[in-house]
Coordinates of C-alpha atoms in Angstrom, one line a residue:
Chain A
X1 CA -41.3 -94.1 93.5
X2 CA -38.3 -92.1 93.7
X3 CA -35.7 -94.7 92.4
X4 CA -33.6 -92.5 91.0
X5 CA -32.6 -91.0 94.8
X6 CA -33.0 -94.3 96.2
X7 CA -30.1 -95.4 93.7
X8 CA -28.0 -92.1 94.6
X9 CA -28.6 -93.4 98.4
X10 CA -27.0 -96.7 97.6
X11 CA -24.0 -95.6 95.8
X12 CA -23.5 -93.2 98.7
X13 CA -23.3 -96.1 100.9
X14 CA -21.6 -98.0 99.1
X15 CA -18.9 -95.0 98.3
X16 CA -19.1 -95.0 101.9
X17 CA -18.1 -98.0 102.6
X18 CA -15.2 -98.4 99.8
X19 CA -14.0 -95.5 100.9
X20 CA -13.1 -96.4 104.3
X21 CA -12.3 -100.3 103.4
X22 CA -9.7 -98.6 100.9
X23 CA -11.3 -100.4 98.0
X24 CA -10.6 -99.4 94.4
X25 CA -12.9 -101.2 92.9
X26 CA -16.6 -102.7 93.6
X27 CA -17.9 -105.8 92.2
X28 CA -21.3 -106.5 93.7
X29 CA -23.3 -104.7 95.5
X30 CA -26.3 -106.8 97.7
X31 CA -29.6 -105.2 98.4
X32 CA -32.6 -106.4 100.6
X33 CA -35.6 -105.3 99.2
X34 CA -39.3 -105.9 100.4
X35 CA -42.0 -107.0 98.4
X36 CA -44.2 -104.4 100.3
X37 CA -41.5 -101.4 100.3
X38 CA -42.2 -99.0 97.8
X39 CA -39.6 -99.9 95.7
X40 CA -39.8 -101.1 92.1
X41 CA -36.6 -103.3 91.7
X42 CA -36.8 -103.2 87.7
X43 CA -37.0 -99.2 88.1
X44 CA -34.1 -99.7 90.9
X45 CA -31.9 -101.8 88.7
X46 CA -32.3 -99.1 85.8
X47 CA -31.4 -96.2 88.3
X48 CA -28.5 -98.0 89.8
X49 CA -26.8 -98.9 86.1
X50 CA -27.4 -95.1 85.3
X51 CA -25.4 -93.8 88.6
X52 CA -22.8 -96.0 88.9
X53 CA -21.1 -94.6 85.7
X54 CA -18.0 -93.1 86.6
X55 CA -18.3 -94.0 90.3
X56 CA -16.2 -96.7 92.3
X57 CA -18.9 -99.3 91.5
X58 CA -18.9 -98.6 88.0
X59 CA -19.6 -102.2 86.3
X60 CA -20.7 -103.4 89.7
X61 CA -23.1 -106.1 89.7
X62 CA -26.4 -105.7 91.3
X63 CA -28.1 -108.2 93.5
X64 CA -31.8 -107.6 95.0
X65 CA -32.5 -110.3 97.4
X66 CA -36.4 -110.4 97.6
X67 CA -37.9 -109.9 101.0
X68 CA -41.8 -112.0 101.3
X69 CA -44.2 -109.8 103.0
X70 CA -45.6 -110.9 106.5
X71 CA -47.7 -109.4 109.1
X72 CA -49.3 -109.5 112.7
X73 CA -53.2 -109.8 112.2
X74 CA -54.7 -108.7 115.3
X75 CA -57.4 -110.5 115.1
X76 CA -55.9 -114.1 114.8
X77 CA -53.5 -113.1 116.8
X78 CA -50.6 -114.3 114.4
X79 CA -48.5 -114.2 111.9
X80 CA -50.1 -114.3 108.8
X81 CA -48.5 -113.7 104.8
X82 CA -49.3 -110.1 103.3
X83 CA -49.2 -109.4 99.5
X84 CA -50.1 -105.9 99.8
X85 CA -49.2 -103.3 102.3
X86 CA -52.5 -101.9 103.8
X87 CA -54.0 -105.1 102.6
X88 CA -56.8 -107.5 104.3
X89 CA -55.4 -110.8 106.6
X90 CA -55.6 -113.8 104.3
X91 CA -57.5 -115.7 106.7
X92 CA -60.3 -113.5 108.6
X93 CA -60.2 -110.6 106.4
X94 CA -59.7 -108.0 109.2
X95 CA -57.3 -104.4 108.1
X96 CA -56.1 -104.4 111.3
X97 CA -52.5 -106.0 110.3
X98 CA -49.3 -104.5 110.9
X99 CA -46.8 -105.3 108.5
X100 CA -43.7 -107.0 110.5
X101 CA -41.6 -108.0 107.3
X102 CA -41.1 -107.4 103.6
X103 CA -41.1 -103.4 104.2
X104 CA -36.9 -103.3 104.0
X105 CA -35.0 -101.4 101.7
X106 CA -31.6 -101.8 102.7
X107 CA -27.8 -102.2 101.7
X108 CA -26.9 -105.8 102.5
X109 CA -23.4 -106.1 101.4
X110 CA -20.9 -105.1 98.8
X111 CA -17.7 -107.3 97.8
X112 CA -14.9 -105.1 97.0
X113 CA -11.2 -105.6 95.8
Chain B
X1 CA -35.8 -87.8 92.3
X2 CA -37.5 -90.5 90.4
X3 CA -37.5 -91.5 86.8
X4 CA -41.4 -92.4 87.3
X5 CA -41.9 -89.2 88.1
X6 CA -39.5 -87.7 85.6
X7 CA -36.9 -86.4 88.3
X8 CA -32.9 -87.1 88.1
X9 CA -30.1 -85.7 89.7
X10 CA -32.2 -82.7 90.7
X11 CA -31.5 -79.0 90.4
X12 CA -32.5 -77.9 94.1
X13 CA -32.1 -74.4 94.2
X14 CA -32.6 -72.4 97.9
X15 CA -33.4 -69.1 97.7
X16 CA -30.5 -66.6 98.4
X17 CA -28.0 -70.2 97.9
X18 CA -24.7 -68.5 96.5
X19 CA -21.7 -69.4 98.0
X20 CA -18.0 -70.2 97.5
X21 CA -16.1 -73.3 98.2
X22 CA -12.5 -74.1 99.1
X23 CA -11.2 -77.3 98.3
X24 CA -7.9 -78.8 99.8
X25 CA -6.8 -82.2 98.2
X26 CA -5.3 -85.0 100.5
X27 CA -2.0 -83.8 98.0
X28 CA -2.0 -80.5 99.1
X29 CA -3.7 -79.2 96.2
X30 CA -6.1 -76.2 96.7
X31 CA -8.9 -74.6 94.4
X32 CA -11.6 -71.9 95.2
X33 CA -14.5 -71.8 93.1
X34 CA -17.7 -70.2 93.8
X35 CA -21.1 -71.3 92.4
X36 CA -24.7 -70.8 92.9
X37 CA -26.4 -73.9 93.7
X38 CA -28.6 -74.2 91.1
X39 CA -27.9 -77.7 90.8
X40 CA -28.0 -80.8 92.9
X41 CA -26.7 -80.4 96.0
X42 CA -26.0 -83.4 97.8
X43 CA -23.1 -82.9 100.1
X44 CA -22.7 -85.1 103.5
X45 CA -22.2 -82.9 106.4
X46 CA -19.6 -85.4 108.1
X47 CA -16.4 -85.2 109.1
X48 CA -14.0 -86.0 105.8
X49 CA -12.4 -89.1 105.1
X50 CA -8.9 -89.6 104.3
X51 CA -8.6 -89.2 100.3
X52 CA -11.7 -87.1 100.1
X53 CA -11.3 -82.9 100.5
X54 CA -13.5 -80.7 102.6
X55 CA -15.3 -77.7 101.4
X56 CA -16.1 -75.3 103.9
X57 CA -18.4 -72.8 102.7
X58 CA -20.6 -69.7 103.6
X59 CA -23.7 -69.3 102.7
X60 CA -25.6 -65.7 101.7
X61 CA -26.6 -65.5 105.3
X62 CA -23.2 -66.3 106.8
X63 CA -24.1 -69.7 108.1
X64 CA -20.8 -71.7 107.1
X65 CA -20.3 -75.2 107.0
X66 CA -18.0 -78.1 106.0
X67 CA -18.5 -80.7 103.7
X68 CA -17.5 -83.5 103.0
X69 CA -17.2 -84.9 98.8
X70 CA -14.9 -87.7 97.2
X71 CA -14.0 -87.3 93.7
X72 CA -14.1 -90.7 92.5
X73 CA -17.2 -90.6 91.2
X74 CA -19.5 -88.6 89.5
X75 CA -19.4 -85.2 89.6
X76 CA -22.8 -83.5 89.0
X77 CA -21.9 -80.1 89.7
X78 CA -23.6 -77.9 87.1
X79 CA -22.7 -74.6 87.4
X80 CA -19.8 -72.3 86.2
X81 CA -16.8 -71.8 88.2
X82 CA -13.2 -71.0 87.7
X83 CA -10.4 -73.5 89.3
X84 CA -6.9 -72.7 90.5
X85 CA -5.0 -75.7 90.4
X86 CA -1.7 -76.1 92.2
X87 CA 0.1 -79.3 90.9
X88 CA 2.2 -81.5 92.9
X89 CA 4.8 -80.8 90.5
X90 CA 4.5 -76.9 91.7
X91 CA 2.9 -75.8 87.7
X92 CA 0.0 -73.9 88.1
X93 CA -2.6 -73.1 86.0
X94 CA -6.3 -71.6 86.1
X95 CA -8.9 -72.3 84.1
X96 CA -12.7 -70.8 83.8
X97 CA -15.5 -73.1 82.7
X98 CA -19.0 -73.9 82.5
X99 CA -20.3 -77.3 82.8
X100 CA -24.1 -78.2 83.1
X101 CA -24.1 -81.9 82.9
X102 CA -22.3 -84.2 84.9
X103 CA -18.9 -85.2 84.0
X104 CA -16.9 -88.1 85.1
X105 CA -13.1 -87.5 86.6
X106 CA -11.2 -89.5 88.6
X107 CA -8.8 -87.3 90.8
X108 CA -6.3 -89.6 91.8
X109 CA -4.1 -87.6 93.9
X110 CA -1.7 -90.1 94.3
X111 CA 1.5 -88.2 92.9
X112 CA 2.2 -89.7 89.6
X113 CA -0.9 -92.0 89.1
X114 CA 0.7 -94.5 91.4
X115 CA -1.2 -97.7 91.9
X116 CA -1.4 -99.1 95.8
X117 CA -1.3 -102.8 96.2
X118 CA -0.8 -102.5 100.2
X119 CA -4.2 -101.6 101.0
X120 CA -6.1 -104.8 101.3
X121 CA -7.0 -106.0 104.6
X122 CA -3.4 -107.2 105.2
X123 CA -2.1 -103.6 104.3
X124 CA 0.2 -106.1 101.8
X125 CA -0.2 -107.3 98.0
X126 CA 0.4 -111.3 97.7
X127 CA 1.0 -111.4 94.1
X128 CA -1.5 -113.4 91.6
X129 CA -4.1 -113.5 94.9
X130 CA -6.8 -111.5 94.3
X131 CA -8.0 -109.0 97.2
X132 CA -11.7 -108.9 96.7
X133 CA -13.6 -109.5 99.7
X134 CA -17.4 -108.9 101.1
X135 CA -18.3 -106.0 103.6
X136 CA -21.6 -106.4 105.5
X137 CA -23.0 -102.7 105.1
X138 CA -26.9 -103.3 106.9
X139 CA -27.9 -99.9 106.4
X140 CA -31.1 -98.8 105.7
X141 CA -31.4 -96.9 102.2
X142 CA -32.6 -93.8 103.4
X143 CA -30.5 -93.7 106.5
X144 CA -28.5 -90.6 105.3
X145 CA -32.1 -88.7 105.0
X146 CA -33.4 -90.0 108.5
X147 CA -30.1 -88.4 109.9
X148 CA -30.8 -85.0 108.4
X149 CA -34.2 -85.3 109.5
X150 CA -33.5 -86.3 113.2
X151 CA -31.0 -83.5 113.2
X152 CA -33.7 -80.9 112.2
X153 CA -36.2 -82.6 114.4
X154 CA -33.9 -82.1 117.7
X155 CA -33.2 -78.7 116.5
X156 CA -36.9 -77.6 116.4
X157 CA -37.6 -79.4 120.0
X158 CA -34.4 -77.5 121.7
X159 CA -36.8 -74.7 120.4
X160 CA -40.0 -75.8 121.4
X161 CA -41.0 -75.2 117.6
X162 CA -44.0 -77.2 116.0
X163 CA -43.5 -78.4 112.6
X164 CA -45.8 -79.5 110.1
X165 CA -45.4 -81.3 106.8
X166 CA -48.2 -80.5 104.2
X167 CA -48.8 -82.7 101.8
X168 CA -51.1 -83.5 98.6
X169 CA -51.8 -84.0 94.8
X170 CA -51.1 -80.7 92.8
X171 CA -54.3 -78.4 93.2
X172 CA -55.7 -80.1 96.4
X173 CA -55.5 -76.0 97.5
X174 CA -52.7 -76.2 100.1
X175 CA -51.5 -73.0 99.5
X176 CA -54.7 -71.5 100.2
X177 CA -55.1 -73.5 103.2
X178 CA -51.8 -72.3 104.4
X179 CA -52.2 -68.9 103.4
X180 CA -55.8 -69.2 105.2
X181 CA -54.2 -70.4 108.2
X182 CA -51.2 -68.0 108.6
X183 CA -54.2 -65.0 108.5
X184 CA -56.0 -66.2 111.2
X185 CA -53.2 -67.3 113.7
X186 CA -50.0 -64.6 112.5
X187 CA -51.1 -62.5 115.3
X188 CA -50.9 -65.6 117.9
X189 CA -47.9 -66.9 116.8
X190 CA -44.6 -66.6 114.7
X191 CA -44.6 -68.5 111.6
X192 CA -42.5 -69.3 108.9
X193 CA -42.8 -71.1 106.2
X194 CA -40.8 -73.4 103.7
X195 CA -42.4 -73.9 100.0
X196 CA -40.9 -76.4 97.6
X197 CA -42.0 -76.6 94.3
X198 CA -40.3 -77.8 91.1
X199 CA -39.9 -74.4 89.7
X200 CA -41.0 -70.8 90.2
X201 CA -40.9 -68.9 93.7
X202 CA -44.9 -67.8 93.3
X203 CA -46.0 -69.9 96.0
X204 CA -43.5 -68.4 98.8
X205 CA -44.5 -64.8 97.3
X206 CA -48.1 -65.8 98.2
X207 CA -46.8 -66.7 101.5
X208 CA -44.8 -63.5 102.0
X209 CA -47.8 -61.5 100.8
X210 CA -49.6 -62.3 104.6
X211 CA -46.7 -61.0 105.8
X212 CA -44.8 -63.9 107.4
X213 CA -41.4 -64.7 106.1
X214 CA -41.2 -67.8 104.2
X215 CA -38.3 -69.5 101.6
X216 CA -39.0 -71.1 98.3
X217 CA -37.1 -74.5 98.0
X218 CA -37.0 -75.4 94.0
X219 CA -36.6 -79.2 93.5
X220 CA -35.8 -79.0 89.8
X221 CA -36.3 -82.5 88.6
X222 CA -37.1 -83.3 92.1
X223 CA -40.3 -85.2 93.3
X224 CA -39.8 -84.7 97.1
X225 CA -38.1 -82.5 99.6
X226 CA -35.6 -84.0 101.6
X227 CA -34.1 -83.8 105.3
X228 CA -31.0 -81.7 104.4
X229 CA -32.9 -79.2 102.1
X230 CA -35.0 -78.2 104.9
X231 CA -32.0 -78.1 106.9
X232 CA -30.7 -75.1 105.0
X233 CA -34.2 -73.6 105.0
X234 CA -34.6 -73.6 108.6
X235 CA -31.0 -72.3 109.0
X236 CA -31.6 -69.6 106.4
X237 CA -35.2 -68.5 108.2
X238 CA -34.0 -68.7 111.5
X239 CA -37.5 -69.3 113.0
X240 CA -38.2 -67.5 116.6
X241 CA -38.7 -70.3 119.6
X242 CA -41.8 -71.2 120.2
X243 CA -43.3 -70.7 117.0
X244 CA -44.8 -72.4 114.0
X245 CA -43.0 -73.8 111.0
X246 CA -45.1 -75.2 108.2
X247 CA -43.5 -76.9 105.0
X248 CA -45.2 -77.1 101.7
X249 CA -44.1 -80.2 100.2
X250 CA -43.9 -80.6 96.4
X251 CA -47.5 -81.3 95.5
X252 CA -47.2 -85.6 94.9
X253 CA -49.0 -88.0 96.7
X254 CA -46.2 -90.4 96.3
X255 CA -42.6 -89.6 97.0
X256 CA -42.8 -87.3 100.0
X257 CA -44.1 -90.1 102.1
X258 CA -40.9 -91.6 102.3
X259 CA -38.7 -88.6 103.1
X260 CA -38.8 -87.5 106.5
X261 CA -38.1 -83.9 106.9
X262 CA -37.9 -83.4 110.8
X263 CA -41.7 -82.6 111.1
X264 CA -43.8 -83.5 114.0
X265 CA -46.8 -84.6 111.6
X266 CA -47.6 -85.2 108.3
X267 CA -50.9 -83.2 107.5
X268 CA -52.4 -85.0 104.3
X269 CA -54.9 -82.4 102.4
X270 CA -57.1 -84.3 100.0
X271 CA -60.4 -82.0 98.3
X272 CA -63.6 -83.0 97.4
X273 CA -62.7 -82.1 93.8
X274 CA -60.6 -85.2 93.7
X275 CA -61.6 -89.0 94.0
X276 CA -62.9 -91.1 97.3
X277 CA -60.6 -93.7 96.5
X278 CA -57.5 -91.5 96.8
X279 CA -56.3 -93.0 100.2
X280 CA -56.8 -96.7 98.7
X281 CA -54.8 -95.8 95.5
X282 CA -51.8 -93.9 97.3
X283 CA -52.2 -95.3 101.0
X284 CA -48.4 -94.4 101.8
X285 CA -49.1 -90.7 101.9
X286 CA -52.5 -91.6 104.0
X287 CA -50.7 -94.1 106.4
X288 CA -47.6 -91.9 106.7
X289 CA -49.8 -88.5 107.7
X290 CA -51.8 -88.1 111.7
X291 CA -54.1 -85.5 110.3
X292 CA -55.9 -85.6 106.9
X293 CA -57.8 -82.1 106.0
X294 CA -60.7 -83.2 103.5
X295 CA -60.5 -79.7 101.7
X296 CA -63.0 -77.7 99.3
X297 CA -65.9 -78.7 101.3
X298 CA -68.1 -75.8 100.5
X299 CA -68.2 -77.7 97.2
X300 CA -70.1 -80.6 98.3
X301 CA -73.5 -79.5 97.4
X302 CA -72.4 -79.3 93.8
X303 CA -70.6 -82.7 93.7
X304 CA -71.3 -86.6 93.7
X305 CA -68.0 -86.7 96.3
X306 CA -69.1 -89.1 99.0
X307 CA -66.9 -87.4 102.0
X308 CA -68.1 -90.1 104.4
X309 CA -66.7 -92.9 101.7
X310 CA -63.6 -91.1 101.5
X311 CA -63.3 -90.8 105.3
X312 CA -63.6 -94.4 105.7
X313 CA -61.1 -95.4 103.0
X314 CA -58.4 -93.3 104.7
X315 CA -59.0 -95.0 107.8
X316 CA -58.9 -98.3 106.6
X317 CA -55.2 -97.4 105.4
X318 CA -54.5 -95.2 109.1
X319 CA -57.1 -95.8 111.7
X320 CA -55.8 -93.2 113.9
X321 CA -56.1 -90.5 111.5
X322 CA -57.5 -87.3 112.7
X323 CA -59.4 -85.6 110.3
X324 CA -61.1 -82.1 109.5
X325 CA -63.7 -81.3 106.9
X326 CA -62.7 -77.7 105.7
X327 CA -63.2 -75.3 103.4
X328 CA -60.1 -72.6 103.1
X329 CA -62.6 -70.5 100.8
X330 CA -65.0 -70.4 103.3
X331 CA -63.7 -71.0 106.0
X332 CA -65.5 -73.1 107.3
X333 CA -64.6 -76.1 109.7
X334 CA -61.4 -74.2 110.2
X335 CA -61.5 -73.5 113.6
X336 CA -60.7 -77.2 115.1
X337 CA -57.9 -77.3 112.4
X338 CA -56.8 -74.1 114.2
X339 CA -57.3 -75.6 117.5
X340 CA -55.7 -78.9 116.9
X341 CA -52.5 -76.6 115.9
X342 CA -52.7 -74.4 118.9
X343 CA -52.7 -77.9 120.8
X344 CA -49.5 -78.9 119.5
X345 CA -47.8 -75.2 120.0
X346 CA -48.9 -75.7 123.5
X347 CA -47.4 -79.1 123.6
X348 CA -43.8 -77.7 122.1
X349 CA -44.0 -75.1 124.6
X350 CA -44.5 -77.3 127.3
X351 CA -41.8 -79.1 126.4
X352 CA -39.6 -76.5 125.7
X353 CA -40.4 -74.9 129.1
X354 CA -39.5 -77.9 131.1
X355 CA -36.0 -78.1 129.4
X356 CA -35.5 -74.7 129.8
X357 CA -35.9 -75.2 133.6
X358 CA -34.0 -78.8 133.8
X359 CA -31.1 -76.4 132.5
X360 CA -31.8 -73.7 135.2
X361 CA -32.0 -75.9 137.9
X362 CA -28.5 -77.4 136.8
X363 CA -27.0 -74.2 136.7
X364 CA -28.2 -73.5 139.9
X365 CA -27.0 -77.1 141.1
X366 CA -24.0 -76.2 139.5
X367 CA -23.4 -72.5 140.9
X368 CA -24.2 -74.5 144.3
X369 CA -21.4 -76.7 143.7
X370 CA -19.3 -73.9 142.7
X371 CA -19.9 -72.0 145.6
X372 CA -19.1 -75.0 148.2
X373 CA -15.5 -75.3 146.6

């Protein structure tokens, strides 16, 4: 969903940082995208390529770090791997699982010169 | 604004939003242009960093604010504007032009386009050595929107205003439900409404027909309202203290879930003419909401819709969801929904009263201290 505005959000953070660091070019942008976040990495790549044109990050490589999903199952009282948000616990089948990892959408770091 | 739902850098238009810009560039160049905000309006409101330029601008309603804005990247203003450029070398020219497209221009305002190699980490250049380096950012992509939303929420809380963000798919009866709710509540509490749609001001007109102030935000290509747009709308509406502020989001069960507007609760509306499995198909929205209104319940006798199953599906995604079965047209079930709103208003009033009392106590204490001197 709304990958275009997310890509614009990424560019904004990148531009702010690049400006603060007085960079003239951004070579690499590293994102952390959880498997259970609402982001489609492929759609985000497409939008990222579109929004960076003409910006300080023009031509930058986009690296997406995939973060696997995990959650805390109330019934098992344990951390369990999760495939989808609001999904069932793979051990006991309960839906009372609170996601603890894999929902992030973060700009991790950038390489500038 | 997503490719999935067909929206790019949008054409956000807030009613009555014509304004003027004066820019001062880092090198002293000044130019002014007035424009209507028909296009995307994605400015930050922070202090301008070095090398950027600031825009003070005055809105139609008289509010003024300053924007930072850097011309290194895409300059995606689409509007007719007149430029008067005074260049560093003293020559001046002005030109009027219209551009409805994004255009790329690098405003390199270093005189003569000099390259500066002294801007590396050591502020010096070593021949042949690349100055590439990694910079940690570690920030959430939505952090900008969340900052706007937090500012909106603080603004509302300071005034004891209760804010709801109504979300649903198109055609679930949001506007009808809103009109009915307003009719039943407007004698008890002041109400302001923000209407979000891609195009037209039809919904705001329907709301205004009920006698309460409403403002339409057209998101253009955008698929959701964001914190920045709502911030502008609330400034323009100037809602009364301890009033009710209702935001009808763009009809979309996907994107608005991720964008906090500064509301106290998201209210998801599901109508019985849709499928019982919608909460499972679009879980983000039902998980983000605190209340679900099952609307058009007067039609249940004519449909095969299983209302209990729909509620169970919604609770599977969000066990804490409060659910009301209502019909905006017949009025059935609305009293419970109205009671819930009044309880929220009461709570905000209580908080507001407390903060006012705390301020009064502080004034009394300071006056006592002053008198003692």
